[in-house]
Amino acid sequence: MKRRSLLKGLGAAALTPSLSFIPKPKKDTPVLRVAHITDVHLKNDLGAPKKFERCLHHIQQHSPKVDLILNGGDIVFDMNKEKRSDIDAQWKLMEMMMKNENDIPVKYCLGNHDIWWNEDSKNEIFYGKQYSLDRLELKEPYYSFKQNGWKFIILDSTHQDIDDTWYIGKLGDRQMQWLTTELKNTPKKTPIVIMSHIPILTSVLMIQDNVVNRWEFLGGDMHTDCAELTNLFYEYSNIKLCLSGHIHIRDKVVYNDVTYICDGAVSGAWWDGIRRQTKPGYGLIDLYADGSFNESYITY
Ligand SMILES: [Zn+2]
């Protein structure tokens, strides 16, 4: 064969790779598209209602459309630092907006700001978690449900600190037992998404100004039972994704094949711009029948 036709032959071979080299389309269509909104911190101030309305409309304009909204907590601005009459107003505003500006089903998780902690008010109707649970029509602050072949486990992150004065991130014995049983009873082939308000595992706590020779994390910033939870998750390869908020900074950590995503905040820096480099936004997640997913952080 002449050199020219040899090159021509090689060129043709290079241009028409055999079928085995053509990457197969990685995914089919998702079985479920989820919007993860967290840290909305809604109140009638700081332009929050208008901006949240924009966010809800943004979520509803996607194609394919979003099937489910997961609200990751800190639903209202703050039950502790507001006047009592304002707490009621914040919840009414949230209910009104979700009714008038949104058509997608929503599942909720409690955040630390959705819980009234003030110790000298134990007899108030606002005290503890019951008030928010009633408003959200939830029986328990942790629960699970199935949708389109995926299982969703919603956790209750916020518990009183050891000295009872504030909160830390943990499940507590009763919920840990429930979660263990729940995982055990889920078929191994059913992929699982877990949502908590406080991150189970996040890297962003390490981004601190003026570190000299050590980092300091608060027990309220990440799950203090992180080791126990990651040990438990190691037993279940069907746990795919753990979603959280709370920090208002977006990050993604993969540990033992579980992806931990802290999905920024709808409110950004509490309705005052950007929190470090994270803009106000929400997570958009496509879940597939084979247990894989695609996800991105969407600013609105
Ligand atoms: Zn929070």
XYZ file of C-alpha atoms and ligand atoms in Angstrom:
301
model
C 0.000 0.000 0.000
C 1.310 3.457 -0.891
C 2.036 5.763 2.039
C -0.697 8.166 0.964
C -3.442 5.570 0.856
C -2.179 4.117 4.144
C -2.611 7.509 5.804
C -5.970 7.889 4.137
C -6.951 4.491 5.512
C -5.794 5.394 9.005
C -7.628 8.723 8.804
C -10.819 7.012 7.842
C -10.371 4.554 10.702
C -9.776 7.415 13.134
C -12.884 9.196 11.939
C -15.145 6.175 12.153
C -14.472 4.568 15.494
C -16.044 1.208 16.048
C -19.357 1.294 17.877
C -17.784 0.159 21.137
C -15.874 3.471 21.338
C -18.945 5.672 21.016
C -19.970 6.557 24.535
C -23.462 5.338 25.198
C -25.909 8.008 26.333
C -25.246 7.820 30.088
C -28.790 8.306 31.269
C -32.330 7.862 30.210
C -34.903 10.372 31.282
C -35.041 10.945 35.027
C -37.767 9.178 36.983
C -38.028 12.184 39.246
C -36.907 15.819 39.169
C -36.526 17.453 42.553
C -35.918 21.058 43.618
C -34.189 21.305 46.993
C -34.912 24.676 48.569
C -33.404 25.407 51.944
C -33.019 28.307 54.342
C -35.814 30.407 52.891
C -36.047 32.371 56.172
C -39.284 33.962 55.055
C -40.651 37.142 56.599
C -42.355 40.231 55.327
C -39.197 42.318 55.221
C -35.949 42.735 53.245
C -37.865 42.154 49.997
C -38.065 38.476 50.930
C -41.612 37.724 49.686
C -40.960 39.146 46.188
C -37.645 37.294 45.885
C -39.099 34.024 47.164
C -41.959 34.401 44.684
C -39.356 34.742 41.910
C -37.640 31.586 43.182
C -40.890 29.573 43.205
C -41.760 30.725 39.689
C -38.239 29.894 38.537
C -38.595 26.341 39.891
C -41.886 25.905 38.042
C -40.561 26.942 34.617
C -38.116 24.058 34.125
C -38.531 21.495 31.389
C -38.856 18.638 32.208
C -40.872 19.981 35.069
C -40.010 19.622 38.742
C -42.074 16.854 40.374
C -41.256 17.502 44.002
C -39.928 20.315 46.176
C -37.915 19.411 49.261
C -37.852 22.261 51.748
C -34.798 21.701 53.930
C -35.781 23.867 56.879
C -35.350 27.329 58.303
C -38.664 27.777 56.604
C -39.534 31.005 58.421
C -37.116 33.774 59.287
C -36.692 32.960 62.942
C -39.054 31.888 65.688
C -36.694 32.924 68.445
C -35.630 36.408 67.641
C -39.011 37.744 66.600
C -41.993 39.093 68.483
C -44.623 36.438 69.136
C -47.158 38.084 66.848
C -44.526 38.091 64.090
C -44.006 34.324 64.375
C -47.621 33.764 63.461
C -47.309 36.291 60.606
C -44.225 34.537 59.217
C -45.992 31.159 59.076
C -49.136 32.726 57.560
C -47.012 34.383 54.881
C -45.305 31.076 54.079
C -48.608 29.205 53.850
C -50.129 31.907 51.648
C -47.139 31.985 49.289
C -46.959 28.210 48.926
C -50.693 28.142 48.169
C -50.765 31.041 45.722
C -47.373 30.856 44.006
C -46.656 27.139 43.828
C -48.355 24.060 42.358
C -45.673 21.456 43.099
C -46.009 19.084 46.095
C -43.638 19.980 48.958
C -42.075 17.889 51.729
C -40.665 19.720 54.722
C -37.829 19.309 57.186
C -37.514 21.380 60.369
C -34.623 23.799 60.788
C -33.286 25.313 63.986
C -35.097 28.575 63.224
C -38.426 26.748 63.001
C -38.185 25.738 66.651
C -38.872 27.880 69.670
C -36.171 27.289 72.262
C -36.659 30.023 74.798
C -36.455 28.259 78.161
C -38.686 30.668 80.098
C -41.525 30.016 77.682
C -42.063 26.286 78.120
C -45.789 26.867 78.561
C -46.145 28.900 75.389
C -47.860 27.262 72.420
C -44.785 28.144 70.406
C -42.433 26.103 72.595
C -40.539 23.199 71.027
C -41.313 21.620 67.667
C -45.035 20.968 67.993
C -46.126 24.394 66.813
C -44.223 24.092 63.492
C -45.248 20.453 63.054
C -48.880 21.496 63.395
C -48.479 24.257 60.838
C -46.812 21.835 58.427
C -49.369 19.106 59.216
C -46.603 16.680 60.189
C -47.041 14.017 62.875
C -43.315 13.574 63.505
C -40.256 15.712 62.744
C -38.682 12.716 60.974
C -40.336 10.461 58.414
C -39.873 8.668 55.118
C -41.770 8.288 51.887
C -41.340 6.641 48.492
C -41.744 8.242 45.124
C -41.080 6.811 41.654
C -38.791 4.071 42.929
C -36.709 6.300 45.231
C -36.923 6.449 48.990
C -36.689 9.750 50.833
C -35.711 9.925 54.484
C -36.315 13.244 56.208
C -34.349 13.729 59.419
C -34.738 16.011 62.402
C -31.277 17.496 62.992
C -31.917 19.931 65.779
C -31.752 18.867 69.413
C -30.994 20.603 72.641
C -27.361 20.933 73.570
C -25.919 18.945 76.469
C -26.355 21.906 78.807
C -29.909 22.561 77.493
C -29.125 26.151 76.554
C -28.935 25.935 72.784
C -29.042 23.321 70.038
C -26.638 20.913 68.378
C -26.875 18.758 65.281
C -27.702 15.156 66.135
C -30.445 12.553 65.844
C -30.706 11.361 69.429
C -31.204 7.711 70.441
C -34.833 7.295 69.410
C -34.397 8.724 65.921
C -31.095 6.875 65.400
C -32.910 3.615 66.207
C -35.713 4.539 63.816
C -33.227 5.353 61.031
C -31.335 2.084 61.557
C -34.573 0.084 61.270
C -35.730 2.175 58.324
C -32.511 1.443 56.391
C -32.638 -2.225 57.304
C -36.209 -2.493 56.002
C -35.532 -0.734 52.702
C -34.875 -3.112 49.786
C -31.186 -3.001 48.830
C -32.064 -1.997 45.286
C -34.111 1.027 46.304
C -31.942 4.158 46.044
C -32.178 6.557 48.981
C -32.022 10.338 49.385
C -31.634 11.669 52.913
C -32.496 15.246 53.818
C -31.450 16.968 57.036
C -31.330 20.646 57.890
C -27.898 20.599 59.479
C -25.240 18.956 57.257
C -24.222 15.421 58.209
C -20.870 16.087 56.528
C -19.608 19.317 54.968
C -16.275 20.848 54.050
C -17.297 24.485 54.220
C -16.815 24.802 57.975
C -13.104 24.742 57.241
C -13.409 27.998 55.323
C -12.706 30.320 58.194
C -10.936 33.646 58.335
C -7.800 34.018 60.410
C -7.049 30.376 61.164
C -3.795 30.240 63.117
C -3.200 26.628 64.092
C -6.624 25.083 64.557
C -10.152 25.135 63.257
C -13.111 25.331 65.556
C -16.538 23.986 64.652
C -19.679 24.396 66.667
C -21.832 21.354 67.381
C -24.706 23.320 65.892
C -22.977 23.654 62.512
C -22.683 19.971 61.596
C -24.097 16.695 62.886
C -22.115 15.773 66.020
C -23.061 12.137 65.332
C -21.370 12.333 61.909
C -19.067 9.371 62.679
C -21.950 7.153 63.774
C -24.007 8.124 60.737
C -21.202 7.628 58.190
C -20.444 4.229 59.777
C -24.105 3.299 59.415
C -24.288 4.567 55.826
C -21.203 2.483 54.949
C -23.405 -0.594 55.328
C -25.875 0.639 52.693
C -24.665 1.201 49.168
C -28.180 2.307 48.177
C -27.750 5.590 50.096
C -26.857 7.930 47.261
C -27.394 11.482 48.341
C -27.566 13.467 51.583
C -28.994 16.968 51.222
C -28.687 19.750 53.762
C -28.644 23.511 54.207
C -28.079 25.601 57.340
C -24.638 26.960 56.405
C -25.906 29.050 53.459
C -22.800 27.999 51.513
C -22.933 25.496 48.682
C -20.632 22.486 48.795
C -20.450 18.874 47.717
C -18.461 16.187 49.496
C -18.246 12.578 48.346
C -17.345 10.135 51.103
C -17.651 6.347 50.770
C -19.663 6.874 47.565
C -22.322 8.939 49.328
C -22.649 12.496 48.002
C -23.265 15.118 50.686
C -24.580 18.394 49.315
C -25.097 21.563 51.288
C -27.376 23.474 48.927
C -26.630 27.112 49.735
C -29.721 29.099 50.658
C -32.735 30.537 48.889
C -32.220 33.607 51.103
C -28.483 33.860 50.329
C -27.045 35.896 53.176
C -30.420 36.129 54.974
C -31.889 38.257 52.150
C -28.891 40.546 52.137
C -26.910 39.421 49.091
C -24.322 36.689 48.772
C -22.953 34.487 51.574
C -19.223 34.250 50.866
C -19.233 33.095 47.228
C -22.664 31.410 47.290
C -25.494 33.288 45.598
C -29.132 32.837 46.594
C -30.300 29.659 44.876
C -31.612 26.132 45.090
C -30.574 22.603 44.113
C -32.031 20.931 41.038
C -31.659 17.161 41.091
C -32.572 14.582 38.477
C -32.969 11.075 39.882
C -32.726 8.040 37.612
C -34.104 4.524 37.873
C -30.613 2.997 38.223
C -29.856 5.015 41.385
C -27.720 7.625 39.666
C -28.418 11.348 39.693
C -27.438 14.666 38.149
C -27.497 17.798 40.214
C -26.683 21.479 39.996
C -27.078 24.675 41.998
C -29.409 27.129 40.304
C -29.481 30.839 40.984
C -32.800 32.476 40.303
Zn -30.286 26.598 60.183
